[in-house]
Amino acid sequence: PGVAVNSKDEVHVLTRNTAFSVMVFDRAGTFKRTFGQGLLSDFCHGISIGSDDSVYCSDAGNHTVTKFTSEGALTLTLGKRDKPAELWSGDPFNKPTHVFASPNTGDIFVSDGYGNARIHRFTAEGKHVLSWGEMGIDPGQFIFPHNLVVDAQDRVYVADRECHRVQVFDSEGH
């Protein structure tokens, strides 16, 4: 479901094979390591690399977002494993689809797309800051926010798969 490349040109491949959840290859394609076994489900959904080479994974199967060191040690889990928020409640998480950390602040942004229509923002330490969005097609609404990225000015680009669009927000959700 995802591929991300770190500052050393290592390619991180997120798989739904729970024996090899994240596989890491060098730029020539040589296998280097794997991690995430027992932590990621067979419906993991998104992967990204932070500016410090931390690896972030969203897991729609177990309703969590995880952060790993570049070597694969777990450093943070957001959400309660296998305990989804109530469907469409707006609370984190019900099948999160993607995660991305701000290159400036380290704040963590999560698209919660399959069982919510929300974007959630957390501090780099994992404290919930705010959430925005709701089901719909108007500006600021989503049907399935599926992917997101944060640029150097902390603008949050959200790809809404079913609305066939990308919306751009500031880090406060405006």
Coordinates of C-alpha atoms in Angstrom, one line a residue:
P1 CA 0.0 0.0 0.0
G2 CA 2.9 2.4 0.2
V3 CA 6.5 3.3 -0.6
A4 CA 8.7 6.0 1.0
V5 CA 12.4 6.9 0.7
N6 CA 14.6 8.3 3.4
S7 CA 17.5 10.7 3.3
K8 CA 19.9 7.8 2.7
D9 CA 18.0 6.7 -0.4
E10 CA 16.7 3.6 1.5
V11 CA 13.4 2.5 0.0
H12 CA 10.8 1.5 2.6
V13 CA 8.0 -0.7 1.3
L14 CA 4.9 -1.1 3.4
T15 CA 3.2 -4.5 2.8
R16 CA 0.2 -6.3 4.0
N17 CA 2.3 -9.4 4.6
T18 CA 2.4 -9.3 8.4
A19 CA 5.7 -11.3 8.4
F20 CA 7.4 -8.5 6.5
S21 CA 5.3 -5.4 7.4
V22 CA 8.0 -2.9 6.3
M23 CA 10.8 -4.0 4.1
V24 CA 13.8 -1.8 3.6
F25 CA 16.0 -1.9 0.5
D26 CA 19.1 0.1 -0.5
R27 CA 19.0 2.1 -3.8
A28 CA 20.3 -0.9 -5.7
G29 CA 17.4 -3.1 -4.5
T30 CA 19.3 -5.1 -1.9
F31 CA 17.2 -6.2 1.0
K32 CA 18.5 -4.6 4.3
R33 CA 15.9 -5.3 7.0
T34 CA 12.3 -5.6 7.9
F35 CA 10.3 -4.4 10.9
G36 CA 6.8 -3.9 12.2
Q37 CA 6.0 -7.5 12.7
G38 CA 3.3 -8.0 15.3
L39 CA 2.5 -4.3 15.2
L40 CA 1.0 -3.7 11.8
S41 CA -2.1 -5.5 10.5
D42 CA -2.9 -7.0 7.1
F43 CA -4.7 -3.7 6.3
C44 CA -1.9 -1.3 7.0
H45 CA -2.5 1.7 4.7
G46 CA 0.1 4.4 4.5
I47 CA 3.8 5.1 5.1
S48 CA 5.9 8.3 5.2
I49 CA 9.3 9.4 6.3
G50 CA 9.9 12.3 8.7
S51 CA 12.6 14.9 8.2
D52 CA 14.6 13.0 10.9
D53 CA 14.2 9.7 8.9
S54 CA 11.5 8.4 11.4
V55 CA 9.1 6.1 9.7
Y56 CA 5.3 6.7 10.2
C57 CA 2.7 4.1 9.3
S58 CA -1.1 4.3 9.4
D59 CA -3.0 1.1 9.9
A60 CA -6.7 1.0 8.9
G61 CA -6.8 -2.6 10.2
N62 CA -6.0 -2.0 13.8
H63 CA -6.9 1.8 14.0
T64 CA -3.5 3.0 14.9
V65 CA -0.6 5.2 13.7
T66 CA 2.9 4.2 14.6
K67 CA 6.2 5.9 14.5
F68 CA 9.5 4.0 14.2
T69 CA 13.2 4.9 14.2
S70 CA 14.9 4.5 10.9
E71 CA 16.2 1.2 12.1
G72 CA 12.7 0.0 13.0
A73 CA 12.3 0.5 16.8
L74 CA 8.8 1.5 17.8
T75 CA 8.8 5.0 19.5
L76 CA 5.2 6.1 19.4
T77 CA 1.7 4.6 18.9
L78 CA -1.4 6.8 18.4
G79 CA -4.8 5.3 18.9
K80 CA -5.9 2.2 20.7
R81 CA -5.0 -1.0 18.9
D82 CA -8.1 -2.9 17.7
K83 CA -10.4 -0.3 19.4
P84 CA -11.8 2.0 16.7
A85 CA -13.5 5.3 17.5
E86 CA -17.2 5.2 17.0
L87 CA -18.0 5.2 13.3
W88 CA -18.2 8.8 11.9
S89 CA -17.8 10.2 15.4
G90 CA -14.9 12.4 14.4
D91 CA -12.7 11.0 17.2
P92 CA -9.3 9.5 16.3
F93 CA -9.3 6.8 14.8
N94 CA -11.6 4.7 12.7
K95 CA -9.5 3.2 9.9
P96 CA -6.8 5.9 9.4
T97 CA -5.5 6.1 5.8
H98 CA -2.3 8.1 5.9
V99 CA 0.1 10.0 8.2
F100 CA 2.7 12.8 7.6
A101 CA 4.9 14.8 10.0
S102 CA 5.4 18.5 9.5
P103 CA 9.0 19.1 8.4
N104 CA 9.0 22.3 10.6
T105 CA 7.4 21.3 13.8
G106 CA 7.3 17.5 13.8
D107 CA 3.5 17.7 14.4
I108 CA 1.8 14.6 13.1
F109 CA -1.2 14.9 10.7
V110 CA -3.4 11.9 10.1
S111 CA -6.1 11.4 7.5
D112 CA -8.9 9.3 9.1
G113 CA -10.7 8.4 6.0
Y114 CA -12.6 5.1 6.0
G115 CA -14.6 5.3 9.2
N116 CA -14.3 9.1 9.7
A117 CA -14.1 12.1 7.5
R118 CA -11.5 13.9 9.5
I119 CA -7.9 15.2 9.6
H120 CA -6.3 15.0 13.1
R121 CA -3.2 16.9 14.3
F122 CA -1.0 15.7 17.1
T123 CA 2.2 17.2 18.6
A124 CA 5.4 15.4 17.8
E125 CA 5.0 13.8 21.3
G126 CA 1.6 12.4 20.4
K127 CA -0.8 14.9 22.2
H128 CA -4.0 15.5 20.2
V129 CA -4.2 19.2 19.2
L130 CA -7.2 19.4 16.9
S131 CA -9.3 17.7 14.3
W132 CA -11.2 19.1 11.3
G133 CA -13.6 18.1 8.6
E134 CA -16.8 16.2 8.3
M135 CA -18.7 14.1 5.7
G136 CA -19.7 16.1 2.6
I137 CA -18.5 17.6 -0.6
D138 CA -18.3 21.3 0.4
P139 CA -15.0 23.1 1.1
G140 CA -13.5 21.7 4.3
Q141 CA -15.6 18.5 4.0
F142 CA -14.5 15.0 2.9
I143 CA -15.9 11.7 1.8
F144 CA -12.7 9.7 2.0
P145 CA -9.6 11.7 2.9
H146 CA -7.1 9.2 1.6
N147 CA -3.6 10.8 1.6
L148 CA -2.0 13.9 2.9
V149 CA 1.3 15.7 2.9
V150 CA 2.6 18.8 4.7
D151 CA 4.9 21.2 2.9
A152 CA 7.7 23.5 4.2
Q153 CA 5.1 26.3 5.0
D154 CA 3.0 23.9 7.0
R155 CA 0.3 23.7 4.4
V156 CA -1.6 20.5 4.6
Y157 CA -2.6 18.9 1.2
V158 CA -5.4 16.4 1.6
A159 CA -6.4 14.1 -1.3
D160 CA -10.0 13.1 -1.0
R161 CA -10.4 10.0 -3.1
E162 CA -14.2 10.0 -3.6
C163 CA -14.5 13.8 -4.1
H164 CA -11.7 13.6 -6.8
R165 CA -9.9 16.6 -5.4
V166 CA -7.1 17.9 -3.3
Q167 CA -7.8 20.6 -0.6
V168 CA -5.2 22.7 0.9
F169 CA -5.3 23.9 4.6
D170 CA -3.1 25.6 7.0
S171 CA -2.0 23.7 10.1
E172 CA -5.0 24.9 12.0
G173 CA -7.5 23.4 9.5
H174 CA -8.4 26.6 7.7

